[in-house]
Amino acid sequence: MTFTLAFDVYGTLIDTRGVLGNLKEIVGSRANVFMETWRAKQLEYSFRRAAMRQHVDFSQCTKDAMEYSALLHNTPLTEEDKMYLLRAYTILPAFPEVKSALEALKLAGHRLFAFSNGSNKAIHTLLSHAKILALFDGMVSVEDVQIFKPSHEVYAYFNKKTNSTKETSFLISGNSFDILGAATYGMHTAWVQRSPQTIFDPWGIQPSVVIKDLTTLNAKLNLF
Ligand code: 2OP
């Protein structure tokens, strides 16, 4: 059976740790803690905004979280620093196995879509820069429905926009909040656990499949 595959972008196709080198240039030894806070706060802000129904472009969550991290870690940033870091965030690298894994999935007949909190423009820039845009049948951004993951509206919109159903689609994500959102909505899910230290939330709900990276996804889908 072939599926309509919804690939989460930040942290699944694209490595958000790609900004670490840029951070080291500016905040030195605090780069790692700065980056961890930055990512956690970026997502927290998106969750808050979904609950408040106060949608903004995801890049605003990224910017606000960067400012928070600078305050928390007492690493003041100049306007130039901020521009430099935010630009780096628009051209983050893809994980190493992504291109070849997507090529194999396409060859197997699956439909591939990028599916993200990021705006249509942001997704296009990231995928183009990572040289994987041409592998996708399309992109689905929550920008179109003005609410962030894991609100169920976004998964329903994905099915509507890609003319798929819960039964014929898979959400592939390294982010457990995204997996739980899609699973409780009713889609099949594949959690990408890139590190054994990454914990899945103990909610009593399991992903349909767990993979270490995208190279084994095709084989797992063949089991469905
Ligand atoms: C996404 O790309 C933020 O990883 C999340 O939608």
Short mmCIF file of C-alpha atoms and ligand atoms in Angstrom, two decimals:
data_model
loop_
_atom_site.label_atom_id
_atom_site.label_comp_id
_atom_site.label_asym_id
_atom_site.label_seq_id
_atom_site.Cartn_x
_atom_site.Cartn_y
_atom_site.Cartn_z
CA MET A 1 0.00 0.00 0.00
CA THR A 2 1.23 3.54 -0.73
CA PHE A 3 0.56 6.45 1.59
CA THR A 4 0.38 10.23 1.63
CA LEU A 5 3.35 11.14 3.84
CA ALA A 6 3.33 14.33 5.95
CA PHE A 7 6.91 15.18 6.88
CA ASP A 8 7.36 17.54 9.78
CA VAL A 9 10.15 20.00 8.94
CA TYR A 10 12.01 21.48 11.94
CA GLY A 11 13.67 18.65 13.83
CA THR A 12 12.59 15.96 11.36
CA LEU A 13 13.81 16.88 7.86
CA ILE A 14 15.81 19.91 8.96
CA ASP A 15 18.33 19.92 11.83
CA THR A 16 17.61 22.86 14.14
CA ARG A 17 21.01 22.23 15.78
CA GLY A 18 22.48 23.58 12.55
CA VAL A 19 22.49 27.01 14.18
CA LEU A 20 25.00 25.95 16.86
CA GLY A 21 28.08 27.09 14.94
CA ASN A 22 26.59 30.56 14.44
CA LEU A 23 25.67 30.72 18.12
CA LYS A 24 29.19 29.77 19.24
CA GLU A 25 30.54 32.76 17.32
CA ILE A 26 28.31 35.07 19.36
CA VAL A 27 27.73 33.53 22.81
CA GLY A 28 30.74 31.19 22.99
CA SER A 29 30.52 28.47 25.65
CA ARG A 30 26.82 29.23 26.31
CA ALA A 31 25.83 28.23 22.78
CA ASN A 32 24.43 24.79 23.74
CA VAL A 33 22.24 25.98 26.63
CA PHE A 34 21.18 29.01 24.58
CA MET A 35 20.12 26.73 21.69
CA GLU A 36 18.21 24.29 23.94
CA THR A 37 16.29 27.17 25.55
CA TRP A 38 15.69 28.77 22.17
CA ARG A 39 14.08 25.64 20.66
CA ALA A 40 12.04 24.79 23.76
CA LYS A 41 10.69 28.36 24.05
CA GLN A 42 9.96 28.59 20.31
CA LEU A 43 7.67 25.57 20.60
CA GLU A 44 6.18 26.72 23.91
CA TYR A 45 5.27 30.05 22.31
CA SER A 46 3.55 28.23 19.43
CA PHE A 47 1.55 26.10 21.91
CA ARG A 48 0.56 29.23 23.88
CA ARG A 49 -0.52 31.05 20.75
CA ALA A 50 -2.63 28.08 19.60
CA ALA A 51 -4.36 27.96 23.01
CA MET A 52 -4.87 31.76 22.95
CA ARG A 53 -5.90 31.75 19.25
CA GLN A 54 -3.35 34.52 18.74
CA HIS A 55 -1.60 33.25 15.63
CA VAL A 56 1.60 34.82 14.29
CA ASP A 57 4.13 33.72 11.69
CA PHE A 58 6.26 30.92 13.21
CA SER A 59 9.32 33.10 12.57
CA GLN A 60 7.93 35.47 15.24
CA CYS A 61 7.92 32.60 17.77
CA THR A 62 11.52 31.90 16.70
CA LYS A 63 12.51 35.56 17.18
CA ASP A 64 10.73 35.97 20.52
CA ALA A 65 12.27 32.72 21.83
CA MET A 66 15.74 33.87 20.76
CA GLU A 67 15.23 37.12 22.73
CA TYR A 68 14.02 35.15 25.77
CA SER A 69 17.07 32.88 25.64
CA ALA A 70 19.41 35.88 25.46
CA LEU A 71 17.76 37.36 28.58
CA LEU A 72 17.72 34.05 30.49
CA HIS A 73 21.37 33.30 29.74
CA ASN A 74 22.47 36.92 30.15
CA THR A 75 23.97 36.97 26.65
CA PRO A 76 22.86 40.32 25.20
CA LEU A 77 22.57 40.31 21.38
CA THR A 78 23.10 43.28 19.10
CA GLU A 79 20.57 43.88 16.33
CA GLU A 80 23.25 42.60 13.95
CA ASP A 81 23.63 39.39 16.03
CA LYS A 82 19.87 38.85 15.91
CA MET A 83 19.69 39.33 12.13
CA TYR A 84 22.64 36.95 11.69
CA LEU A 85 21.07 34.21 13.84
CA LEU A 86 17.57 34.54 12.34
CA ARG A 87 19.01 34.40 8.84
CA ALA A 88 20.92 31.22 9.80
CA TYR A 89 17.59 29.77 10.96
CA THR A 90 16.11 30.24 7.47
CA ILE A 91 18.79 28.06 5.83
CA LEU A 92 19.31 25.24 8.33
CA PRO A 93 20.74 21.96 6.97
CA ALA A 94 18.79 18.78 6.29
CA PHE A 95 19.76 15.67 8.26
CA PRO A 96 22.30 13.62 6.25
CA GLU A 97 20.07 10.67 5.29
CA VAL A 98 17.03 12.72 4.28
CA LYS A 99 17.64 13.20 0.53
CA SER A 100 18.32 9.54 -0.27
CA ALA A 101 15.54 8.31 2.02
CA LEU A 102 13.00 10.62 0.33
CA GLU A 103 14.19 9.45 -3.11
CA ALA A 104 13.56 5.81 -2.10
CA LEU A 105 10.09 6.63 -0.72
CA LYS A 106 9.19 8.49 -3.94
CA LEU A 107 10.39 5.54 -6.01
CA ALA A 108 8.15 3.27 -3.91
CA GLY A 109 5.15 5.32 -5.03
CA HIS A 110 4.35 7.27 -1.85
CA ARG A 111 3.21 10.91 -2.06
CA LEU A 112 5.57 13.21 -0.14
CA PHE A 113 4.54 16.48 1.49
CA ALA A 114 6.41 18.84 3.78
CA PHE A 115 4.07 19.76 6.66
CA SER A 116 5.08 22.50 9.08
CA ASN A 117 4.34 25.32 11.49
CA GLY A 118 6.67 27.29 9.26
CA SER A 119 5.14 29.61 6.68
CA ASN A 120 4.92 28.54 3.04
CA LYS A 121 7.80 30.91 2.30
CA ALA A 122 9.95 29.61 5.16
CA ILE A 123 9.42 25.96 4.15
CA HIS A 124 10.20 26.77 0.51
CA THR A 125 13.44 28.55 1.49
CA LEU A 126 14.57 25.73 3.81
CA LEU A 127 13.83 22.90 1.35
CA SER A 128 15.31 24.79 -1.61
CA HIS A 129 18.50 25.56 0.29
CA ALA A 130 18.72 21.92 1.42
CA LYS A 131 18.23 20.85 -2.24
CA ILE A 132 15.28 18.56 -1.44
CA LEU A 133 12.33 20.72 -2.58
CA ALA A 134 11.93 18.88 -5.91
CA LEU A 135 11.36 15.56 -4.08
CA PHE A 136 8.04 16.75 -2.62
CA ASP A 137 4.62 16.58 -4.24
CA GLY A 138 3.76 19.70 -2.25
CA MET A 139 3.99 21.67 0.99
CA VAL A 140 1.34 22.21 3.67
CA SER A 141 1.80 25.10 6.08
CA VAL A 142 -0.35 25.82 9.13
CA GLU A 143 -0.18 29.43 7.92
CA ASP A 144 -3.21 28.56 5.76
CA VAL A 145 -5.36 27.74 8.81
CA GLN A 146 -3.78 30.26 11.25
CA ILE A 147 -3.23 27.82 14.13
CA PHE A 148 -0.19 25.77 15.18
CA LYS A 149 0.40 22.08 15.71
CA PRO A 150 -0.74 19.98 17.59
CA SER A 151 -4.21 21.49 17.11
CA HIS A 152 -6.32 18.91 15.26
CA GLU A 153 -7.35 21.55 12.70
CA VAL A 154 -3.90 21.36 11.13
CA TYR A 155 -4.01 17.58 10.57
CA ALA A 156 -7.53 17.80 9.17
CA TYR A 157 -6.31 20.58 6.86
CA PHE A 158 -3.40 18.39 5.75
CA ASN A 159 -5.82 15.61 4.75
CA LYS A 160 -8.10 18.12 2.99
CA LYS A 161 -5.31 19.89 1.09
CA THR A 162 -3.64 16.64 -0.01
CA ASN A 163 -6.91 14.86 -0.76
CA SER A 164 -5.98 12.07 1.67
CA THR A 165 -7.72 10.47 4.67
CA LYS A 166 -6.62 9.55 8.18
CA GLU A 167 -6.30 5.96 7.00
CA THR A 168 -4.20 6.75 3.91
CA SER A 169 -1.82 9.22 5.54
CA PHE A 170 1.21 9.05 7.86
CA LEU A 171 2.62 11.87 9.97
CA ILE A 172 6.40 11.53 10.24
CA SER A 173 7.97 13.61 13.00
CA GLY A 174 10.85 13.74 15.47
CA ASN A 175 8.66 15.84 17.76
CA SER A 176 6.50 13.80 20.14
CA PHE A 177 3.97 16.65 20.53
CA ASP A 178 3.35 16.40 16.78
CA ILE A 179 3.01 12.60 16.90
CA LEU A 180 0.51 12.83 19.78
CA GLY A 181 -1.47 15.52 17.95
CA ALA A 182 -1.70 13.46 14.77
CA ALA A 183 -2.32 10.15 16.60
CA THR A 184 -5.19 11.56 18.69
CA TYR A 185 -6.62 13.09 15.49
CA GLY A 186 -6.48 9.61 13.91
CA MET A 187 -3.55 9.54 11.46
CA HIS A 188 -0.89 6.82 11.34
CA THR A 189 2.33 8.11 12.84
CA ALA A 190 6.08 7.43 12.57
CA TRP A 191 8.22 8.88 15.35
CA VAL A 192 11.83 9.57 14.36
CA GLN A 193 13.86 8.91 17.51
CA ARG A 194 17.27 10.12 16.35
CA SER A 195 18.80 9.75 19.83
CA PRO A 196 18.09 6.97 22.37
CA GLN A 197 18.07 9.72 25.01
CA THR A 198 15.00 11.32 23.45
CA ILE A 199 11.98 10.36 25.56
CA PHE A 200 8.45 9.90 24.19
CA ASP A 201 5.81 11.50 26.41
CA PRO A 202 4.31 8.89 28.82
CA TRP A 203 0.70 9.54 27.79
CA GLY A 204 -0.16 5.90 27.13
CA ILE A 205 -0.37 6.59 23.38
CA GLN A 206 2.26 5.00 21.11
CA PRO A 207 3.37 5.93 17.56
CA SER A 208 2.39 3.45 14.82
CA VAL A 209 6.13 2.96 14.13
CA VAL A 210 9.40 4.16 15.67
CA ILE A 211 12.46 4.70 13.46
CA LYS A 212 16.00 5.95 14.22
CA ASP A 213 16.12 7.98 11.00
CA LEU A 214 14.31 8.08 7.65
CA THR A 215 16.29 5.25 6.01
CA THR A 216 14.09 2.49 7.48
CA LEU A 217 10.73 4.21 6.92
CA ASN A 218 10.08 2.62 3.51
CA ALA A 219 10.48 -0.91 4.90
CA LYS A 220 8.21 -0.12 7.86
CA LEU A 221 5.50 1.26 5.58
CA ASN A 222 5.58 -1.97 3.57
CA LEU A 223 4.38 -3.78 6.73
CA PHE A 224 1.09 -1.81 6.68
C1 2OP B 1 7.28 21.99 12.43
O1 2OP B 1 8.12 21.95 11.52
C2 2OP B 1 7.85 23.04 14.56
O2 2OP B 1 8.85 20.98 13.93
C3 2OP B 1 7.70 21.76 13.86
O3 2OP B 1 6.08 22.20 12.26
#
